Structure formats: structure tokens, C-alpha cells
């Protein structure tokens, strides 16, 4: 019996030794060697769309840094989920070049369409254009981690369009691999004709109930309640008024508090399309714009803001002796600008 127990003990020790040897000789897997670019094979279409939105913001910043306007488009074929092309678009300043008569939205998507069909950058001279293609340079193609990418920009010259498109593709690769750093801050150059603090004349606030807001502001400032009136914004040949390039009349209830060198202006808007209704639909109530009186520099200031990539035609209103131009700067400055030659 004792001999049997000793044999069992020897057998157990042999098994333990063999197991240890096998463990030592087994292949070792270093988890750090896993290719991190392969983690998105099961990326959903919604996850891809979120990345596209970020890329378009980056492309917009790049275009504004370059001082160009136009339309950025991006489309990606997601092999991780389906064979669907996911597409998004971002307007940078303006969707159209009215001076040249170009629809920049249509051109940008045409570039993407050519890229998808040819799997190459757009505007190749040896490519036989198909119906619907315009043959412009400015669309870029690449593949990364199973995804096919067609990016485009339209609004500047061909070389600049292509720079923005290729920049978007490189940013997208980083987002797909989850290695992308935050986009660099846009490097705006100082304006030759900068706005001066002495030119500041107005804060405009959109409110829900102008009568209630006027009473509250009057009590807060210790001043009488101002007159409330309705401003009928409607252009004519002599004094045009446009919103996003179109003649769209609207009514505003408004009042003004004199604050010394500047005024506090309250607006209650109707449901008609206008810069104020657009702001309220997007943000709710709050500060719509800051106003600056720039005198004879009005045209120069507007041109410089446009060169920075801002839409300078969000609203243009002309009235006897002056005008007002709402410049769409809210995505960058957090508020729009109202540029006036004089009050």
C-alpha cells in the first residue's frame, strides 16, 4: 500500500514538471503587438457618420485658414457594416458663387461622384466623363482599413480645392484608427482693417416675450420702459433687404435701451424665415449679434471678413443713409456680427 502511494506521488510530480515545461515552451502573445488600426472593422454606419462630421469641421477650419469659401463633401464606403456609402456636407461661407454662376454644392458632389466611379482623384485628363460629371479637380480618393473614401471641396481654384480634400482624408484616417489628435487651431491672420472697440455700438438679444423682457430690463437698469414697435423688414429697389440672398419679408417686434456709446436691442421674431428666426431655431433665445459702426471702411471690412471664410450675405438691409450687414460668424465667434457704415 505504501509502495502504491509513492508511485502515485512520483507520477503527480512528473505531470507537474511536464506541465511547467510545456508552459515555458508555448508561444507567448504580446497584446501590445495588436495592430490598433484593425479595431474598427465592426464600426457601425452611425459611428462612421460621427467621424465624418468631425472631419468636415476640420475641413471647414482648414478652408477658413486658407481664406477660401465653398462647400466640403465627404463620402465613405463602410465595409465594417454594409456596402453603404455614408455622405455628409458642410458649407464654408457660401453654397454658391453667384458672380460666376456656380452652384458649389452640385460641383462638390459631382467631384465625389467622379471619385467614387473611378477610384481616383477627380479631373484626370484621360478620364472619359460620364453624364453628371463636370471633370473638375478637387476630389480626392483613398482607402484605409477596409474603408473607401471620396472627399471633395469646391469654391477656390483647383489646387486649393484639392488641398482641403486631401487634408480631410488624412484627418479621416486618424479618426478611423482612433489615433487622431484634435484639429489644430485655425491660424487667422490679423485683418488689415481690424474692428476697433470704439466702433462697438450694439448688442442684439432675441427674446421670447418682448413686453416681459422690456419690463425686466427696465427694472434691472432703473430706467423707464422703452417704446416697443414693429419693424417691417421688406426690401424694394431703392432699399433692398435680403436673407440668404433672397427677398423674404418679415416682421420684428423690437425696442432699444440707450447704454451710452452703445445700445441694447431686444427682438421678438415671427415665424417667417430670417436671420433671427434661423438663430432662434438653432440656439433658442440669446445674443444674436454684436454691432460695429465702421464708417467708410464698410466695404473693406466686409471683403476681409469674406476672405476669412465667413458668409457676409446672411442678411443685407439698406435704409436711407445707411445699411446693415449680418455676417455669419456664430460657429467661430459664438455670435454674429452686424457691420454698419453708420447708425
Coordinates of N, CA, C and O in Angstrom, one line a residue, residues 205-312:
X205 N -30.4 91.0 -28.7 CA -30.8 89.8 -28.0 C -32.2 89.4 -28.5 O -33.1 90.3 -28.6
X206 N -32.4 88.2 -28.8 CA -33.7 87.6 -29.2 C -34.4 87.1 -27.9 O -33.8 86.3 -27.2
X207 N -35.6 87.5 -27.7 CA -36.3 87.1 -26.5 C -37.7 86.4 -26.9 O -38.1 86.6 -28.0
X208 N -38.2 85.8 -25.9 CA -39.5 85.1 -26.1 C -40.7 86.0 -26.1 O -41.5 86.0 -27.0
X209 N -40.7 86.9 -25.1 CA -41.8 87.8 -24.9 C -41.2 89.2 -24.7 O -40.7 89.5 -23.6
X210 N -41.3 90.1 -25.7 CA -40.6 91.3 -25.6 C -41.2 92.3 -24.6 O -40.4 93.0 -24.0
X211 N -42.5 92.2 -24.3 CA -43.0 93.1 -23.3 C -42.5 92.7 -21.9 O -42.2 93.5 -21.1
X212 N -42.5 91.4 -21.6 CA -42.0 90.9 -20.4 C -40.5 91.2 -20.2 O -40.0 91.7 -19.2
X213 N -39.7 91.0 -21.3 CA -38.3 91.2 -21.3 C -38.0 92.7 -21.1 O -37.1 93.1 -20.3
X214 N -38.8 93.6 -21.8 CA -38.5 95.0 -21.7 C -38.8 95.5 -20.2 O -38.0 96.3 -19.7
X215 N -39.9 95.0 -19.6 CA -40.2 95.4 -18.2 C -39.0 94.9 -17.3 O -38.6 95.7 -16.4
X216 N -38.5 93.7 -17.5 CA -37.5 93.2 -16.6 C -36.2 94.0 -16.8 O -35.5 94.3 -15.8
X217 N -35.8 94.3 -18.1 CA -34.6 95.1 -18.3 C -34.7 96.5 -17.7 O -33.8 97.0 -17.1
X218 N -35.9 97.1 -17.9 CA -36.1 98.4 -17.3 C -36.0 98.4 -15.8 O -35.3 99.4 -15.2
X219 N -36.5 97.4 -15.2 CA -36.4 97.3 -13.7 C -34.9 97.1 -13.3 O -34.5 97.7 -12.3
X220 N -34.2 96.3 -14.1 CA -32.8 96.0 -13.7 C -31.9 97.2 -13.9 O -31.0 97.4 -13.1
X221 N -32.2 98.0 -14.9 CA -31.4 99.1 -15.2 C -31.8 100.4 -14.5 O -31.1 101.4 -14.6
X222 N -33.0 100.4 -13.9 CA -33.6 101.5 -13.3 C -33.9 102.7 -14.2 O -33.7 103.8 -13.9
X223 N -34.5 102.3 -15.4 CA -34.9 103.3 -16.4 C -36.3 103.0 -16.9 O -36.9 101.9 -16.6
X224 N -36.9 104.0 -17.5 CA -38.3 103.8 -18.0 C -38.4 102.7 -19.1 O -37.4 102.5 -19.8
X225 N -39.5 102.1 -19.2 CA -39.7 101.1 -20.3 C -39.6 101.8 -21.6 O -40.3 102.8 -21.8
X226 N -38.9 101.2 -22.6 CA -38.8 101.9 -23.9 C -40.0 101.6 -24.7 O -40.8 100.7 -24.4
X227 N -40.2 102.3 -25.8 CA -41.3 102.1 -26.8 C -41.0 100.8 -27.5 O -39.9 100.5 -27.9
X228 N -42.0 100.0 -27.7 CA -42.0 98.8 -28.5 C -42.7 99.0 -29.8 O -43.8 99.4 -29.8
X229 N -42.0 98.7 -30.9 CA -42.7 98.8 -32.2 C -42.4 97.6 -33.1 O -41.5 96.8 -32.8
X230 N -43.1 97.6 -34.2 CA -42.9 96.5 -35.2 C -42.1 97.0 -36.4 O -42.5 98.0 -37.0
X231 N -41.0 96.4 -36.7 CA -40.2 96.7 -37.8 C -40.5 95.8 -39.0 O -40.4 94.6 -38.9
X232 N -41.1 96.4 -40.0 CA -41.5 95.6 -41.2 C -40.2 95.5 -42.1 O -39.9 96.5 -42.8
X233 N -39.5 94.4 -42.1 CA -38.4 94.2 -43.0 C -38.8 93.8 -44.4 O -39.2 92.6 -44.6
X234 N -38.8 94.7 -45.3 CA -39.2 94.3 -46.7 C -38.5 95.2 -47.6 O -38.5 96.5 -47.5
X235 N -37.7 94.6 -48.5 CA -36.9 95.4 -49.4 C -37.7 95.9 -50.6 O -38.8 95.5 -51.0
X236 N -37.0 96.9 -51.3 CA -37.5 97.4 -52.6 C -36.3 97.8 -53.4 O -35.2 97.6 -53.0
X237 N -36.6 98.3 -54.6 CA -35.5 98.6 -55.5 C -34.5 99.6 -54.9 O -33.3 99.5 -55.0
X238 N -35.0 100.6 -54.2 CA -34.1 101.6 -53.6 C -33.5 101.2 -52.3 O -32.3 101.5 -52.0
X239 N -34.2 100.4 -51.5 CA -33.7 100.0 -50.2 C -33.9 98.5 -50.1 O -34.9 98.0 -49.5
X240 N -33.0 97.7 -50.7 CA -33.2 96.2 -50.7 C -33.0 95.6 -49.3 O -32.3 96.1 -48.5
X241 N -33.6 94.5 -49.1 CA -33.4 93.7 -47.9 C -33.4 92.2 -48.3 O -34.4 91.7 -49.0
X242 N -32.4 91.5 -48.0 CA -32.3 90.0 -48.4 C -31.9 89.2 -47.2 O -31.1 89.7 -46.3
X243 N -32.4 88.0 -47.2 CA -31.9 87.0 -46.2 C -31.4 85.8 -47.0 O -32.2 85.2 -47.8
X244 N -30.1 85.4 -46.8 CA -29.5 84.3 -47.5 C -29.7 84.5 -49.0 O -29.9 83.5 -49.8
X245 N -29.6 85.8 -49.5 CA -29.6 86.1 -50.9 C -31.0 86.1 -51.5 O -31.2 86.3 -52.7
X246 N -32.1 86.0 -50.7 CA -33.4 86.0 -51.2 C -34.2 87.2 -50.5 O -34.0 87.5 -49.4
X247 N -35.2 87.7 -51.3 CA -36.1 88.7 -50.8 C -37.2 88.0 -50.0 O -38.1 87.5 -50.5
X248 N -37.0 88.0 -48.6 CA -38.0 87.4 -47.7 C -38.4 88.3 -46.7 O -37.7 88.6 -45.7
X249 N -39.6 89.0 -46.8 CA -40.0 89.9 -45.8 C -40.3 89.3 -44.5 O -40.7 88.1 -44.4
X250 N -40.2 90.0 -43.4 CA -40.5 89.5 -42.1 C -40.8 90.7 -41.2 O -40.5 91.8 -41.5
X251 N -41.5 90.4 -40.0 CA -41.8 91.4 -39.0 C -41.1 91.1 -37.8 O -41.0 90.0 -37.3
X252 N -40.5 92.2 -37.2 CA -39.8 92.1 -35.9 C -40.4 93.1 -34.9 O -40.6 94.2 -35.2
X253 N -40.8 92.6 -33.7 CA -41.1 93.5 -32.6 C -39.8 93.8 -31.9 O -39.0 92.9 -31.7
X254 N -39.6 95.1 -31.6 CA -38.3 95.5 -31.1 C -38.4 96.7 -30.2 O -39.3 97.5 -30.2
X255 N -37.3 96.8 -29.4 CA -37.2 98.0 -28.6 C -35.7 98.2 -28.3 O -34.9 97.3 -28.5
X256 N -35.3 99.4 -27.9 CA -33.9 99.8 -27.7 C -33.7 100.5 -26.4 O -34.5 101.4 -26.0
X257 N -32.7 100.1 -25.6 CA -32.2 100.7 -24.4 C -30.9 101.5 -24.8 O -29.9 100.8 -25.2
X258 N -30.9 102.8 -24.5 CA -29.6 103.5 -24.7 C -28.7 103.2 -23.6 O -29.0 103.4 -22.4
X259 N -27.5 102.8 -23.9 CA -26.5 102.4 -22.9 C -25.2 103.3 -23.0 O -24.1 102.9 -22.6
X260 N -25.4 104.6 -23.4 CA -24.2 105.5 -23.5 C -23.7 105.4 -25.0 O -24.4 105.9 -25.9
X261 N -22.6 104.8 -25.2 CA -22.0 104.8 -26.5 C -22.5 103.6 -27.3 O -22.2 103.4 -28.5
X262 N -23.4 102.8 -26.7 CA -23.9 101.6 -27.4 C -25.4 101.4 -27.0 O -25.9 102.1 -26.1
X263 N -26.1 100.5 -27.7 CA -27.5 100.3 -27.4 C -27.7 98.8 -27.2 O -27.0 97.9 -27.7
X264 N -28.7 98.5 -26.3 CA -29.1 97.1 -26.1 C -30.5 97.0 -26.8 O -31.4 97.7 -26.5
X265 N -30.5 96.1 -27.8 CA -31.7 96.0 -28.7 C -32.3 94.6 -28.4 O -31.6 93.6 -28.5
X266 N -33.6 94.6 -28.2 CA -34.4 93.4 -28.0 C -35.3 93.1 -29.2 O -35.9 94.0 -29.8
X267 N -35.3 91.9 -29.6 CA -36.1 91.5 -30.8 C -37.0 90.3 -30.4 O -36.5 89.3 -29.7
X268 N -38.3 90.3 -30.8 CA -39.2 89.2 -30.8 C -39.5 88.9 -32.2 O -40.0 89.8 -32.9
X269 N -39.2 87.7 -32.7 CA -39.3 87.4 -34.1 C -40.6 86.6 -34.5 O -41.2 86.0 -33.6
X270 N -41.1 86.8 -35.7 CA -42.2 86.0 -36.2 C -41.7 84.7 -36.8 O -40.5 84.4 -36.7
X271 N -42.6 83.9 -37.4 CA -42.2 82.6 -37.9 C -41.6 82.7 -39.3 O -41.2 81.6 -39.9
X272 N -41.6 83.8 -39.9 CA -41.0 84.0 -41.3 C -39.5 83.7 -41.3 O -38.8 84.1 -40.4
X273 N -39.0 83.1 -42.3 CA -37.5 82.9 -42.4 C -36.8 84.2 -42.3 O -37.1 85.2 -43.0
X274 N -35.8 84.3 -41.4 CA -35.0 85.4 -41.3 C -33.7 85.0 -40.5 O -33.6 83.9 -40.0
X275 N -32.7 85.9 -40.5 CA -31.5 85.6 -39.7 C -31.9 85.3 -38.2 O -31.3 84.5 -37.5
X276 N -32.9 86.1 -37.7 CA -33.3 86.0 -36.3 C -34.0 84.7 -36.0 O -33.8 84.0 -35.0
X277 N -34.9 84.3 -37.0 CA -35.6 83.0 -36.8 C -34.7 81.9 -36.9 O -34.8 80.9 -36.2
X278 N -33.7 81.9 -37.9 CA -32.7 80.9 -38.0 C -31.9 80.7 -36.7 O -31.7 79.6 -36.3
X279 N -31.5 81.8 -36.1 CA -30.8 81.7 -34.8 C -31.6 81.1 -33.7 O -31.2 80.2 -33.0
X280 N -32.9 81.5 -33.6 CA -33.7 81.0 -32.6 C -34.0 79.5 -32.8 O -34.0 78.8 -31.8
X281 N -34.3 79.1 -34.0 CA -34.5 77.7 -34.2 C -33.3 76.8 -33.9 O -33.4 75.7 -33.4
X282 N -32.1 77.4 -34.1 CA -30.9 76.6 -33.8 C -30.4 76.7 -32.4 O -30.0 75.7 -31.8
X283 N -30.5 77.9 -31.7 CA -30.0 78.1 -30.4 C -31.0 78.4 -29.3 O -30.6 78.3 -28.1
X284 N -32.2 78.8 -29.7 CA -33.1 79.3 -28.7 C -32.9 80.8 -28.5 O -32.5 81.5 -29.5
X285 N -33.2 81.3 -27.4 CA -33.1 82.8 -27.2 C -31.7 83.1 -26.7 O -31.0 82.3 -26.1
X286 N -31.3 84.4 -27.0 CA -30.0 84.8 -26.6 C -29.4 85.9 -27.5 O -30.1 86.5 -28.3
X287 N -28.1 86.1 -27.4 CA -27.5 87.2 -28.1 C -27.3 86.8 -29.6 O -26.5 85.8 -29.9
X288 N -27.9 87.5 -30.5 CA -27.9 87.2 -31.9 C -26.6 87.8 -32.6 O -25.9 87.2 -33.4
X289 N -26.4 89.1 -32.3 CA -25.2 89.7 -32.9 C -24.7 90.9 -32.0 O -25.3 91.4 -31.2
X290 N -23.4 91.2 -32.4 CA -22.8 92.5 -31.9 C -22.6 93.4 -33.1 O -22.3 93.0 -34.2
X291 N -22.9 94.7 -32.8 CA -22.9 95.6 -33.9 C -21.7 96.5 -33.9 O -21.2 96.9 -32.8
X292 N -21.1 96.9 -35.1 CA -20.0 97.8 -35.2 C -20.2 98.8 -36.2 O -20.7 98.5 -37.3
X293 N -19.9 100.0 -35.9 CA -20.0 101.1 -36.9 C -18.7 101.4 -37.5 O -17.8 101.9 -36.7
X294 N -18.5 101.1 -38.8 CA -17.1 101.2 -39.3 C -16.9 102.3 -40.3 O -15.9 102.5 -40.9
X295 N -18.0 103.1 -40.6 CA -17.9 104.3 -41.5 C -17.6 103.9 -42.9 O -18.1 102.9 -43.4
X296 N -16.6 104.6 -43.5 CA -16.3 104.4 -44.9 C -15.6 103.1 -45.1 O -15.3 102.7 -46.3
X297 N -15.1 102.4 -44.1 CA -14.4 101.1 -44.2 C -15.4 100.0 -44.4 O -14.9 98.8 -44.4
X298 N -16.7 100.2 -44.5 CA -17.7 99.1 -44.6 C -17.3 98.1 -45.6 O -17.2 96.9 -45.3
X299 N -17.1 98.5 -46.9 CA -16.9 97.5 -47.9 C -15.6 96.8 -47.7 O -15.5 95.6 -48.0
X300 N -14.6 97.5 -47.2 CA -13.3 96.8 -47.0 C -13.4 95.8 -45.9 O -12.9 94.6 -46.0
X301 N -14.1 96.1 -44.8 CA -14.2 95.2 -43.7 C -15.0 94.0 -44.1 O -14.7 92.8 -43.8
X302 N -16.1 94.2 -44.9 CA -16.9 93.0 -45.4 C -16.1 92.1 -46.3 O -16.1 90.9 -46.2
X303 N -15.2 92.7 -47.1 CA -14.4 91.9 -48.0 C -13.4 91.1 -47.3 O -13.1 90.0 -47.6
X304 N -12.8 91.7 -46.2 CA -11.8 91.0 -45.4 C -12.5 89.9 -44.6 O -11.9 88.8 -44.5
X305 N -13.7 90.1 -44.1 CA -14.4 89.0 -43.4 C -14.7 87.9 -44.3 O -14.7 86.7 -44.0
X306 N -15.1 88.2 -45.5 CA -15.4 87.2 -46.5 C -14.2 86.4 -46.9 O -14.2 85.2 -47.1
X307 N -13.0 87.1 -47.0 CA -11.8 86.4 -47.3 C -11.4 85.4 -46.2 O -10.7 84.4 -46.4
X308 N -11.9 85.7 -44.9 CA -11.6 84.8 -43.8 C -12.5 83.5 -43.9 O -12.3 82.6 -43.1
X309 N -13.4 83.5 -44.8 CA -14.3 82.4 -44.9 C -15.7 82.5 -44.4 O -16.5 81.6 -44.3
X310 N -16.0 83.7 -43.9 CA -17.3 84.0 -43.3 C -18.4 84.3 -44.4 O -18.0 85.0 -45.3
X311 N -19.6 83.9 -44.2 CA -20.7 84.3 -45.1 C -21.1 85.7 -44.8 O -21.7 86.0 -43.7
X312 N -20.8 86.6 -45.7 CA -21.2 88.0 -45.5 C -22.5 88.4 -46.0 O -22.9 89.6 -46.1

